[in-house]
mmCIF file of C-alpha atoms in Angstrom:
data_model
loop_
_atom_site.group_PDB
_atom_site.id
_atom_site.type_symbol
_atom_site.label_atom_id
_atom_site.label_comp_id
_atom_site.label_asym_id
_atom_site.label_seq_id
_atom_site.Cartn_x
_atom_site.Cartn_y
_atom_site.Cartn_z
ATOM 1 C CA UNK A 1 30.532 3.209 -19.203
ATOM 2 C CA UNK A 2 30.692 1.488 -15.726
ATOM 3 C CA UNK A 3 27.423 1.350 -14.016
ATOM 4 C CA UNK A 4 28.999 2.351 -10.509
ATOM 5 C CA UNK A 5 30.870 5.286 -12.449
ATOM 6 C CA UNK A 6 27.500 6.297 -13.771
ATOM 7 C CA UNK A 7 26.110 6.984 -10.408
ATOM 8 C CA UNK A 8 29.494 8.260 -8.927
ATOM 9 C CA UNK A 9 30.336 10.780 -11.611
ATOM 10 C CA UNK A 10 26.902 12.042 -12.367
ATOM 11 C CA UNK A 11 26.835 15.782 -11.728
ATOM 12 C CA UNK A 12 24.088 18.420 -12.267
ATOM 13 C CA UNK A 13 25.701 20.446 -15.116
ATOM 14 C CA UNK A 14 25.037 24.135 -15.323
ATOM 15 C CA UNK A 15 26.759 25.013 -18.378
ATOM 16 C CA UNK A 16 26.032 23.042 -21.707
ATOM 17 C CA UNK A 17 27.552 23.405 -25.005
ATOM 18 C CA UNK A 18 24.955 25.350 -27.237
ATOM 19 C CA UNK A 19 26.642 24.319 -30.399
ATOM 20 C CA UNK A 20 25.731 20.696 -29.684
ATOM 21 C CA UNK A 21 22.568 19.128 -31.222
ATOM 22 C CA UNK A 22 20.880 16.060 -30.259
ATOM 23 C CA UNK A 23 19.316 13.664 -32.787
ATOM 24 C CA UNK A 24 15.728 12.569 -32.616
ATOM 25 C CA UNK A 25 17.455 9.017 -32.650
ATOM 26 C CA UNK A 26 19.282 9.738 -29.494
ATOM 27 C CA UNK A 27 16.029 11.080 -27.909
ATOM 28 C CA UNK A 28 14.247 7.937 -28.640
ATOM 29 C CA UNK A 29 17.129 5.729 -27.252
ATOM 30 C CA UNK A 30 17.248 7.808 -23.932
ATOM 31 C CA UNK A 31 13.333 7.328 -23.647
ATOM 32 C CA UNK A 32 13.395 3.571 -24.715
ATOM 33 C CA UNK A 33 15.858 2.990 -21.777
ATOM 34 C CA UNK A 34 13.735 5.208 -19.472
ATOM 35 C CA UNK A 35 10.632 3.430 -20.271
ATOM 36 C CA UNK A 36 12.021 0.213 -18.502
ATOM 37 C CA UNK A 37 11.692 2.104 -15.351
ATOM 38 C CA UNK A 38 9.594 0.171 -12.682
ATOM 39 C CA UNK A 39 6.207 1.602 -11.374
ATOM 40 C CA UNK A 40 3.419 0.937 -9.175
ATOM 41 C CA UNK A 41 1.274 -1.865 -10.582
ATOM 42 C CA UNK A 42 3.288 -1.381 -13.819
ATOM 43 C CA UNK A 43 0.956 1.751 -14.395
ATOM 44 C CA UNK A 44 3.620 3.899 -15.993
ATOM 45 C CA UNK A 45 2.011 7.316 -15.091
ATOM 46 C CA UNK A 46 4.453 9.303 -17.162
ATOM 47 C CA UNK A 47 4.527 11.392 -20.414
ATOM 48 C CA UNK A 48 7.302 13.345 -21.780
ATOM 49 C CA UNK A 49 7.809 16.336 -24.163
ATOM 50 C CA UNK A 50 11.226 16.805 -25.412
ATOM 51 C CA UNK A 51 11.620 20.288 -26.138
ATOM 52 C CA UNK A 52 14.542 20.700 -28.921
ATOM 53 C CA UNK A 53 13.448 23.482 -31.271
ATOM 54 C CA UNK A 54 14.970 26.872 -30.444
ATOM 55 C CA UNK A 55 11.633 28.374 -30.773
ATOM 56 C CA UNK A 56 10.282 26.247 -28.219
ATOM 57 C CA UNK A 57 13.290 26.227 -26.048
ATOM 58 C CA UNK A 58 13.003 30.159 -26.007
ATOM 59 C CA UNK A 59 9.456 29.861 -24.738
ATOM 60 C CA UNK A 60 10.385 27.165 -22.082
ATOM 61 C CA UNK A 61 12.994 29.228 -20.782
ATOM 62 C CA UNK A 62 10.577 32.206 -20.150
ATOM 63 C CA UNK A 63 8.619 29.774 -18.063
ATOM 64 C CA UNK A 64 11.857 28.671 -16.320
ATOM 65 C CA UNK A 65 13.097 31.987 -14.363
ATOM 66 C CA UNK A 66 14.988 32.695 -17.681
ATOM 67 C CA UNK A 67 17.670 30.154 -16.814
ATOM 68 C CA UNK A 68 20.263 30.060 -19.847
ATOM 69 C CA UNK A 69 20.597 26.342 -19.653
ATOM 70 C CA UNK A 70 17.278 25.767 -21.042
ATOM 71 C CA UNK A 71 18.524 27.343 -24.298
ATOM 72 C CA UNK A 72 21.966 25.942 -23.933
ATOM 73 C CA UNK A 73 21.147 22.360 -23.349
ATOM 74 C CA UNK A 74 20.482 20.204 -26.695
ATOM 75 C CA UNK A 75 17.144 19.249 -25.382
ATOM 76 C CA UNK A 76 15.091 19.766 -22.193
ATOM 77 C CA UNK A 77 12.417 17.007 -21.086
ATOM 78 C CA UNK A 78 9.491 18.296 -19.579
ATOM 79 C CA UNK A 79 8.619 15.201 -17.352
ATOM 80 C CA UNK A 80 4.804 15.015 -16.780
ATOM 81 C CA UNK A 81 3.137 12.876 -13.905
ATOM 82 C CA UNK A 82 -0.389 11.825 -15.262
ATOM 83 C CA UNK A 83 -3.097 10.955 -12.659
ATOM 84 C CA UNK A 84 -5.147 9.517 -15.431
ATOM 85 C CA UNK A 85 -2.667 6.503 -15.815
ATOM 86 C CA UNK A 86 -4.716 4.144 -13.430
ATOM 87 C CA UNK A 87 -7.888 4.153 -15.575
ATOM 88 C CA UNK A 88 -6.006 4.333 -18.849
ATOM 89 C CA UNK A 89 -3.496 1.650 -18.607
ATOM 90 C CA UNK A 90 -4.762 -0.917 -16.077
ATOM 91 C CA UNK A 91 -6.390 -3.069 -18.715
ATOM 92 C CA UNK A 92 -3.110 -3.288 -20.725
ATOM 93 C CA UNK A 93 -1.208 -4.132 -17.774
ATOM 94 C CA UNK A 94 -3.593 -6.926 -16.618
ATOM 95 C CA UNK A 95 -3.572 -8.233 -20.216
ATOM 96 C CA UNK A 96 0.124 -8.404 -20.345
ATOM 97 C CA UNK A 97 0.484 -10.032 -16.765
ATOM 98 C CA UNK A 98 -2.280 -12.941 -17.662
ATOM 99 C CA UNK A 99 -0.616 -13.473 -21.175
ATOM 100 C CA UNK A 100 2.871 -13.723 -19.800
ATOM 101 C CA UNK A 101 1.822 -16.105 -16.992
ATOM 102 C CA UNK A 102 2.120 -13.685 -13.988
ATOM 103 C CA UNK A 103 -1.327 -14.239 -13.008
ATOM 104 C CA UNK A 104 -4.639 -16.074 -13.937
ATOM 105 C CA UNK A 105 -7.717 -14.292 -15.208
ATOM 106 C CA UNK A 106 -9.499 -14.560 -11.763
ATOM 107 C CA UNK A 107 -6.762 -12.722 -10.044
ATOM 108 C CA UNK A 108 -6.573 -10.211 -12.941
ATOM 109 C CA UNK A 109 -10.227 -9.328 -12.230
ATOM 110 C CA UNK A 110 -9.557 -8.543 -8.595
ATOM 111 C CA UNK A 111 -6.480 -6.409 -9.509
ATOM 112 C CA UNK A 112 -8.728 -4.442 -11.703
ATOM 113 C CA UNK A 113 -10.047 -2.530 -8.600
ATOM 114 C CA UNK A 114 -6.618 -2.139 -7.005
ATOM 115 C CA UNK A 115 -5.379 1.121 -8.369
ATOM 116 C CA UNK A 116 -8.360 3.005 -6.910
ATOM 117 C CA UNK A 117 -7.677 1.197 -3.477
ATOM 118 C CA UNK A 118 -4.112 1.804 -3.403
ATOM 119 C CA UNK A 119 -3.676 5.269 -5.111
ATOM 120 C CA UNK A 120 -6.781 6.998 -4.209
ATOM 121 C CA UNK A 121 -9.711 8.314 -6.175
ATOM 122 C CA UNK A 122 -8.969 10.607 -9.169
ATOM 123 C CA UNK A 123 -8.668 13.982 -7.683
ATOM 124 C CA UNK A 124 -7.024 12.807 -4.397
ATOM 125 C CA UNK A 125 -3.704 14.099 -2.874
ATOM 126 C CA UNK A 126 -2.870 10.395 -2.664
ATOM 127 C CA UNK A 127 -3.221 10.045 -6.300
ATOM 128 C CA UNK A 128 -1.034 12.979 -7.270
ATOM 129 C CA UNK A 129 1.727 11.308 -5.030
ATOM 130 C CA UNK A 130 1.250 8.106 -6.815
ATOM 131 C CA UNK A 131 1.911 9.778 -10.217
ATOM 132 C CA UNK A 132 4.760 12.051 -9.091
ATOM 133 C CA UNK A 133 6.520 9.398 -7.151
ATOM 134 C CA UNK A 134 6.468 6.963 -10.558
ATOM 135 C CA UNK A 135 7.236 9.918 -12.953
ATOM 136 C CA UNK A 136 10.172 10.579 -10.621
ATOM 137 C CA UNK A 137 11.621 7.278 -10.859
ATOM 138 C CA UNK A 138 11.405 7.695 -14.634
ATOM 139 C CA UNK A 139 13.416 10.950 -14.343
ATOM 140 C CA UNK A 140 15.910 9.461 -12.516
ATOM 141 C CA UNK A 141 16.381 6.572 -15.005
ATOM 142 C CA UNK A 142 16.440 9.234 -17.714
ATOM 143 C CA UNK A 143 19.517 10.892 -16.110
ATOM 144 C CA UNK A 144 21.430 7.751 -15.925
ATOM 145 C CA UNK A 145 20.330 6.634 -19.473
ATOM 146 C CA UNK A 146 21.384 9.919 -21.053
ATOM 147 C CA UNK A 147 24.840 9.443 -19.522
ATOM 148 C CA UNK A 148 25.255 6.108 -21.135
ATOM 149 C CA UNK A 149 24.956 7.837 -24.296
ATOM 150 C CA UNK A 150 27.470 10.540 -23.426
ATOM 151 C CA UNK A 151 25.176 13.270 -22.518
ATOM 152 C CA UNK A 152 25.374 15.445 -19.186
ATOM 153 C CA UNK A 153 21.952 16.426 -17.456
ATOM 154 C CA UNK A 154 20.497 18.928 -14.988
ATOM 155 C CA UNK A 155 17.154 18.255 -13.108
ATOM 156 C CA UNK A 156 15.412 21.708 -12.691
ATOM 157 C CA UNK A 157 12.533 22.672 -10.490
ATOM 158 C CA UNK A 158 12.712 26.629 -10.820
ATOM 159 C CA UNK A 159 9.939 26.979 -13.371
ATOM 160 C CA UNK A 160 6.331 28.211 -13.296
ATOM 161 C CA UNK A 161 4.394 25.015 -13.471
ATOM 162 C CA UNK A 162 1.114 26.673 -14.651
ATOM 163 C CA UNK A 163 2.792 28.668 -17.460
ATOM 164 C CA UNK A 164 4.607 25.689 -18.774
ATOM 165 C CA UNK A 165 1.221 23.657 -18.595
ATOM 166 C CA UNK A 166 -0.302 26.680 -20.815
ATOM 167 C CA UNK A 167 2.414 26.887 -23.320
ATOM 168 C CA UNK A 168 2.829 23.319 -23.801
ATOM 169 C CA UNK A 169 -0.851 22.201 -23.885
ATOM 170 C CA UNK A 170 -0.526 19.994 -20.746
ATOM 171 C CA UNK A 171 -3.707 19.394 -18.915
ATOM 172 C CA UNK A 172 -4.418 21.175 -15.630
ATOM 173 C CA UNK A 173 -4.912 18.084 -13.619
ATOM 174 C CA UNK A 174 -1.429 16.701 -14.438
ATOM 175 C CA UNK A 175 1.855 17.677 -12.391
ATOM 176 C CA UNK A 176 5.344 18.391 -13.916
ATOM 177 C CA UNK A 177 7.692 17.373 -11.050
ATOM 178 C CA UNK A 178 10.737 18.117 -12.925
ATOM 179 C CA UNK A 179 12.609 19.453 -16.254
ATOM 180 C CA UNK A 180 15.570 17.612 -17.234
ATOM 181 C CA UNK A 181 18.146 19.712 -19.228
ATOM 182 C CA UNK A 182 20.373 17.325 -21.386
ATOM 183 C CA UNK A 183 23.509 17.975 -23.463
ATOM 184 C CA UNK A 184 27.245 18.215 -23.853
ATOM 185 C CA UNK A 185 29.259 19.921 -21.114
ATOM 186 C CA UNK A 186 30.563 23.272 -22.331
ATOM 187 C CA UNK A 187 34.226 22.863 -23.048
ATOM 188 C CA UNK A 188 34.872 26.167 -21.321
ATOM 189 C CA UNK A 189 32.943 24.980 -18.013
ATOM 190 C CA UNK A 190 34.893 23.718 -15.115
ATOM 191 C CA UNK A 191 32.907 21.499 -12.768
ATOM 192 C CA UNK A 192 33.299 22.861 -9.111
ATOM 193 C CA UNK A 193 33.805 20.018 -6.427
ATOM 194 C CA UNK A 194 30.580 18.226 -5.566
ATOM 195 C CA UNK A 195 28.755 19.890 -2.892
ATOM 196 C CA UNK A 196 27.781 18.898 0.632
ATOM 197 C CA UNK A 197 25.992 15.674 1.176
ATOM 198 C CA UNK A 198 24.374 14.271 4.136
ATOM 199 C CA UNK A 199 26.459 11.425 5.676
ATOM 200 C CA UNK A 200 24.872 7.969 5.625
ATOM 201 C CA UNK A 201 24.765 7.901 9.435
ATOM 202 C CA UNK A 202 22.825 11.316 9.395
ATOM 203 C CA UNK A 203 19.961 10.047 7.349
ATOM 204 C CA UNK A 204 19.707 6.298 7.940
ATOM 205 C CA UNK A 205 19.605 3.619 10.600
ATOM 206 C CA UNK A 206 19.584 -0.299 10.335
ATOM 207 C CA UNK A 207 17.199 -2.043 12.584
ATOM 208 C CA UNK B 1 28.472 -4.216 -14.589
ATOM 209 C CA UNK B 2 27.958 -1.983 -17.721
ATOM 210 C CA UNK B 3 25.600 1.167 -17.071
ATOM 211 C CA UNK B 4 23.461 0.207 -19.910
ATOM 212 C CA UNK B 5 23.010 -3.195 -18.703
ATOM 213 C CA UNK B 6 22.075 -2.092 -15.291
ATOM 214 C CA UNK B 7 19.093 -0.208 -16.871
ATOM 215 C CA UNK B 8 18.090 -2.888 -19.307
ATOM 216 C CA UNK B 9 18.387 -6.012 -17.147
ATOM 217 C CA UNK B 10 16.861 -4.594 -13.807
ATOM 218 C CA UNK B 11 13.806 -6.399 -12.952
ATOM 219 C CA UNK B 12 11.369 -6.020 -10.045
ATOM 220 C CA UNK B 13 12.032 -9.668 -8.373
ATOM 221 C CA UNK B 14 9.401 -11.288 -6.536
ATOM 222 C CA UNK B 15 11.515 -14.300 -5.118
ATOM 223 C CA UNK B 16 14.239 -13.695 -3.038
ATOM 224 C CA UNK B 17 16.638 -16.150 -1.572
ATOM 225 C CA UNK B 18 15.816 -16.183 2.083
ATOM 226 C CA UNK B 19 19.314 -17.757 3.119
ATOM 227 C CA UNK B 20 21.260 -14.644 2.014
ATOM 228 C CA UNK B 21 22.302 -12.137 4.483
ATOM 229 C CA UNK B 22 23.496 -8.728 3.686
ATOM 230 C CA UNK B 23 26.404 -7.183 5.741
ATOM 231 C CA UNK B 24 25.915 -3.672 7.241
ATOM 232 C CA UNK B 25 28.937 -2.815 4.959
ATOM 233 C CA UNK B 26 27.068 -3.668 1.827
ATOM 234 C CA UNK B 27 23.988 -1.665 3.281
ATOM 235 C CA UNK B 28 26.361 1.358 3.776
ATOM 236 C CA UNK B 29 27.879 1.149 0.375
ATOM 237 C CA UNK B 30 24.436 0.933 -1.262
ATOM 238 C CA UNK B 31 23.303 4.187 0.780
ATOM 239 C CA UNK B 32 26.651 5.894 0.165
ATOM 240 C CA UNK B 33 25.994 5.697 -3.514
ATOM 241 C CA UNK B 34 22.345 6.688 -3.246
ATOM 242 C CA UNK B 35 23.451 9.788 -1.290
ATOM 243 C CA UNK B 36 24.845 11.125 -4.636
ATOM 244 C CA UNK B 37 21.382 11.526 -5.977
ATOM 245 C CA UNK B 38 20.668 15.212 -7.055
ATOM 246 C CA UNK B 39 17.790 16.848 -5.219
ATOM 247 C CA UNK B 40 15.929 20.258 -5.367
ATOM 248 C CA UNK B 41 18.417 22.996 -4.271
ATOM 249 C CA UNK B 42 20.555 20.055 -2.743
ATOM 250 C CA UNK B 43 18.158 19.746 0.158
ATOM 251 C CA UNK B 44 18.131 15.878 0.132
ATOM 252 C CA UNK B 45 14.677 15.392 1.746
ATOM 253 C CA UNK B 46 15.269 11.736 2.456
ATOM 254 C CA UNK B 47 15.626 9.285 5.345
ATOM 255 C CA UNK B 48 16.198 5.601 5.262
ATOM 256 C CA UNK B 49 15.333 2.745 7.651
ATOM 257 C CA UNK B 50 16.988 -0.460 6.550
ATOM 258 C CA UNK B 51 14.975 -3.346 8.029
ATOM 259 C CA UNK B 52 17.378 -6.244 8.388
ATOM 260 C CA UNK B 53 16.711 -8.204 11.618
ATOM 261 C CA UNK B 54 14.104 -11.004 11.175
ATOM 262 C CA UNK B 55 12.121 -9.587 14.309
ATOM 263 C CA UNK B 56 11.559 -6.152 12.423
ATOM 264 C CA UNK B 57 11.015 -7.788 9.073
ATOM 265 C CA UNK B 58 8.043 -9.826 10.463
ATOM 266 C CA UNK B 59 6.623 -6.520 11.775
ATOM 267 C CA UNK B 60 7.037 -4.994 8.547
ATOM 268 C CA UNK B 61 5.489 -7.928 6.727
ATOM 269 C CA UNK B 62 2.365 -7.377 8.697
ATOM 270 C CA UNK B 63 2.185 -3.783 7.451
ATOM 271 C CA UNK B 64 2.768 -4.841 3.842
ATOM 272 C CA UNK B 65 -0.255 -6.896 2.924
ATOM 273 C CA UNK B 66 1.625 -10.098 4.349
ATOM 274 C CA UNK B 67 3.881 -10.207 1.335
ATOM 275 C CA UNK B 68 6.495 -13.095 1.645
ATOM 276 C CA UNK B 69 9.132 -10.837 -0.082
ATOM 277 C CA UNK B 70 9.436 -8.577 2.806
ATOM 278 C CA UNK B 71 10.989 -11.520 4.853
ATOM 279 C CA UNK B 72 12.697 -13.274 2.017
ATOM 280 C CA UNK B 73 14.608 -10.277 0.859
ATOM 281 C CA UNK B 74 17.801 -9.727 2.799
ATOM 282 C CA UNK B 75 17.010 -6.030 3.737
ATOM 283 C CA UNK B 76 13.877 -3.747 2.969
ATOM 284 C CA UNK B 77 14.637 -0.114 2.977
ATOM 285 C CA UNK B 78 11.783 2.081 3.986
ATOM 286 C CA UNK B 79 12.403 5.344 2.135
ATOM 287 C CA UNK B 80 11.131 8.379 3.937
ATOM 288 C CA UNK B 81 10.364 11.724 2.313
ATOM 289 C CA UNK B 82 10.880 14.547 4.858
ATOM 290 C CA UNK B 83 9.112 17.636 4.493
ATOM 291 C CA UNK B 84 11.220 19.305 7.300
ATOM 292 C CA UNK B 85 14.421 19.224 4.900
ATOM 293 C CA UNK B 86 13.847 22.730 3.629
ATOM 294 C CA UNK B 87 14.335 24.413 7.041
ATOM 295 C CA UNK B 88 16.782 21.672 8.340
ATOM 296 C CA UNK B 89 19.263 21.548 5.459
ATOM 297 C CA UNK B 90 19.296 25.114 3.761
ATOM 298 C CA UNK B 91 21.990 26.315 5.939
ATOM 299 C CA UNK B 92 24.332 23.504 5.263
ATOM 300 C CA UNK B 93 23.499 23.596 1.462
ATOM 301 C CA UNK B 94 24.404 27.368 1.251
ATOM 302 C CA UNK B 95 27.463 26.939 3.471
ATOM 303 C CA UNK B 96 28.826 24.370 1.173
ATOM 304 C CA UNK B 97 28.038 26.343 -1.892
ATOM 305 C CA UNK B 98 29.788 29.529 -0.608
ATOM 306 C CA UNK B 99 32.923 27.505 0.510
ATOM 307 C CA UNK B 100 33.134 25.622 -2.850
ATOM 308 C CA UNK B 101 32.656 28.822 -4.964
ATOM 309 C CA UNK B 102 29.222 28.208 -6.266
ATOM 310 C CA UNK B 103 28.051 31.644 -5.015
ATOM 311 C CA UNK B 104 28.816 34.618 -2.947
ATOM 312 C CA UNK B 105 27.473 35.268 0.512
ATOM 313 C CA UNK B 106 25.232 38.000 -0.972
ATOM 314 C CA UNK B 107 23.588 35.392 -3.269
ATOM 315 C CA UNK B 108 23.337 32.779 -0.430
ATOM 316 C CA UNK B 109 21.478 35.309 1.738
ATOM 317 C CA UNK B 110 18.827 35.499 -1.205
ATOM 318 C CA UNK B 111 18.752 31.744 -1.805
ATOM 319 C CA UNK B 112 17.882 31.274 2.026
ATOM 320 C CA UNK B 113 14.294 32.218 1.458
ATOM 321 C CA UNK B 114 14.050 30.221 -1.881
ATOM 322 C CA UNK B 115 12.850 26.814 -0.297
ATOM 323 C CA UNK B 116 9.586 28.394 0.946
ATOM 324 C CA UNK B 117 9.049 30.230 -2.312
ATOM 325 C CA UNK B 118 9.720 27.152 -4.570
ATOM 326 C CA UNK B 119 8.375 24.392 -2.447
ATOM 327 C CA UNK B 120 5.535 26.088 -0.385
ATOM 328 C CA UNK B 121 4.980 26.282 3.390
ATOM 329 C CA UNK B 122 5.558 23.574 5.616
ATOM 330 C CA UNK B 123 2.093 21.837 5.547
ATOM 331 C CA UNK B 124 1.400 22.586 2.037
ATOM 332 C CA UNK B 125 0.659 19.809 -0.739
ATOM 333 C CA UNK B 126 3.461 21.422 -2.765
ATOM 334 C CA UNK B 127 5.941 20.621 0.022
ATOM 335 C CA UNK B 128 4.991 17.198 0.120
ATOM 336 C CA UNK B 129 5.235 16.645 -3.758
ATOM 337 C CA UNK B 130 8.759 18.292 -3.366
ATOM 338 C CA UNK B 131 9.791 15.653 -0.764
ATOM 339 C CA UNK B 132 8.206 12.896 -2.443
ATOM 340 C CA UNK B 133 9.895 13.790 -5.864
ATOM 341 C CA UNK B 134 13.194 13.890 -4.424
ATOM 342 C CA UNK B 135 12.925 10.763 -2.097
ATOM 343 C CA UNK B 136 11.728 9.081 -5.392
ATOM 344 C CA UNK B 137 14.909 10.102 -7.259
ATOM 345 C CA UNK B 138 16.775 8.637 -4.322
ATOM 346 C CA UNK B 139 15.025 5.507 -4.251
ATOM 347 C CA UNK B 140 15.733 4.847 -8.048
ATOM 348 C CA UNK B 141 19.274 5.494 -7.641
ATOM 349 C CA UNK B 142 19.326 2.887 -4.646
ATOM 350 C CA UNK B 143 17.633 0.321 -7.105
ATOM 351 C CA UNK B 144 20.641 0.614 -9.725
ATOM 352 C CA UNK B 145 23.207 1.195 -6.882
ATOM 353 C CA UNK B 146 22.213 -2.289 -5.212
ATOM 354 C CA UNK B 147 22.683 -3.995 -8.693
ATOM 355 C CA UNK B 148 26.168 -2.661 -8.910
ATOM 356 C CA UNK B 149 26.833 -4.702 -5.547
ATOM 357 C CA UNK B 150 25.163 -7.809 -7.141
ATOM 358 C CA UNK B 151 21.770 -7.536 -5.544
ATOM 359 C CA UNK B 152 18.280 -7.320 -7.131
ATOM 360 C CA UNK B 153 15.469 -5.262 -5.968
ATOM 361 C CA UNK B 154 11.617 -4.832 -5.815
ATOM 362 C CA UNK B 155 10.029 -1.454 -5.268
ATOM 363 C CA UNK B 156 6.854 -2.140 -3.105
ATOM 364 C CA UNK B 157 3.849 0.233 -2.401
ATOM 365 C CA UNK B 158 1.346 -2.455 -1.195
ATOM 366 C CA UNK B 159 1.635 -1.356 2.437
ATOM 367 C CA UNK B 160 -0.210 0.360 5.185
ATOM 368 C CA UNK B 161 1.799 3.761 5.373
ATOM 369 C CA UNK B 162 0.230 4.687 8.774
ATOM 370 C CA UNK B 163 0.935 1.222 10.239
ATOM 371 C CA UNK B 164 4.640 1.439 9.171
ATOM 372 C CA UNK B 165 4.862 5.067 10.535
ATOM 373 C CA UNK B 166 3.579 3.671 13.805
ATOM 374 C CA UNK B 167 5.634 0.711 14.181
ATOM 375 C CA UNK B 168 8.850 2.297 13.079
ATOM 376 C CA UNK B 169 8.502 5.569 15.038
ATOM 377 C CA UNK B 170 8.287 7.818 11.727
ATOM 378 C CA UNK B 171 6.620 11.107 12.361
ATOM 379 C CA UNK B 172 3.090 11.856 11.041
ATOM 380 C CA UNK B 173 3.975 14.763 8.871
ATOM 381 C CA UNK B 174 6.486 12.539 6.546
ATOM 382 C CA UNK B 175 5.512 10.365 3.584
ATOM 383 C CA UNK B 176 6.746 6.932 2.727
ATOM 384 C CA UNK B 177 6.640 6.814 -1.024
ATOM 385 C CA UNK B 178 8.098 3.443 -1.393
ATOM 386 C CA UNK B 179 9.730 0.278 0.306
ATOM 387 C CA UNK B 180 12.508 -1.297 -1.500
ATOM 388 C CA UNK B 181 13.118 -5.103 -0.992
ATOM 389 C CA UNK B 182 16.757 -6.029 -1.621
ATOM 390 C CA UNK B 183 18.456 -9.369 -1.898
ATOM 391 C CA UNK B 184 19.636 -12.271 -4.097
ATOM 392 C CA UNK B 185 17.359 -13.947 -6.488
ATOM 393 C CA UNK B 186 16.003 -17.140 -5.286
ATOM 394 C CA UNK B 187 17.955 -19.984 -7.218
ATOM 395 C CA UNK B 188 14.586 -21.911 -7.748
ATOM 396 C CA UNK B 189 12.813 -18.573 -9.252
ATOM 397 C CA UNK B 190 12.461 -18.155 -13.100
ATOM 398 C CA UNK B 191 11.883 -14.659 -14.275
ATOM 399 C CA UNK B 192 9.072 -14.270 -16.513
ATOM 400 C CA UNK B 193 9.478 -12.061 -19.497
ATOM 401 C CA UNK B 194 9.381 -8.399 -18.972
ATOM 402 C CA UNK B 195 5.908 -7.124 -18.945
ATOM 403 C CA UNK B 196 4.092 -4.540 -21.191
ATOM 404 C CA UNK B 197 5.660 -1.218 -21.480
ATOM 405 C CA UNK B 198 4.251 1.836 -23.205
ATOM 406 C CA UNK B 199 5.986 2.576 -26.323
ATOM 407 C CA UNK B 200 7.997 5.695 -26.623
ATOM 408 C CA UNK B 201 5.676 7.183 -29.240
ATOM 409 C CA UNK B 202 2.681 6.581 -26.979
ATOM 410 C CA UNK B 203 4.131 8.653 -24.133
ATOM 411 C CA UNK B 204 6.277 11.226 -25.902
ATOM 412 C CA UNK B 205 6.480 13.861 -28.407
ATOM 413 C CA UNK B 206 9.476 16.072 -29.633
ATOM 414 C CA UNK B 207 8.709 19.725 -30.249
#
């Protein structure tokens, strides 16, 4: 698939073919590509639960306003924004940067204190925004990555976040910015024309 | 460019060629592609200031920890998350959905109250997360879109948000999740190997 075409022809698909299964191998390929997403200080504050079994999809559907596409999609990715990533990953990030020649050890020592300075203390709103922003970069890449393997997607935010956390064992302090349904377009579905978009002149200016 | 290659070969480039200019036409093309990004209820809570003139880049550099790439890049996009988008855009969204056959008028009337229910009241933290999430989807698409036109990118969050708001006339209540520097790789720059990434098994599970 052409890269321009991937952006132009991506649509949020409402009707998936429920007879289509996805292999664990394809899920892994999609996630490997998505893992190349850039993130703030390379801290990668994302976690994924790929909901694939029909039992778990039934549970997730109940948490998501009973939307049929949760069960009809081949897999639904729960995208989790992890505010713990600063403390958890900074050492791995800096070790890699020193080893690969991005910076010397002295600079790395200074950088160790940067996450708290830039992204706020653990429970701050700033920290939550840091995590949501980067997990959303990941989610957008995932949508494009899935299409390179022949799948369509639908980003969903009509769900009860607390219920999803409870059912899938996700800690309270994390955020779930989006669920992404992934599968093959139902052969009986007809895509409607793309809906309204703001025009470039309405949302931007050049200075 | 191949779509898979666009994801695999994207790198956050630190050294741009300062002699390269970008045309307003190319900026527009990048933004037109980015405008196809999906968003919550299609509300598109994003705004962009494309900082291209050397005067304005100098000002932005001062707000961004004096990072040279702000001036060396051909353009730096200020990505703004707009919490006002619910109220501002819901009528246009619903009008388009009814006209294109997505829903009937009765359903549209019900949907008019959804943004507040799903994304919280105007000043709530939930509303801010709604805006940041969708503006971050936009930002990620922008990075891939720029590459289809032959440009490299760098998402930056080392900047003083309040200073950028003040200098560029952005209202207090909006959020700036990221700046994206866009330009051509400096011919003298050598890309270091890609830094550490979490492995798929470390950040995901299939259920």
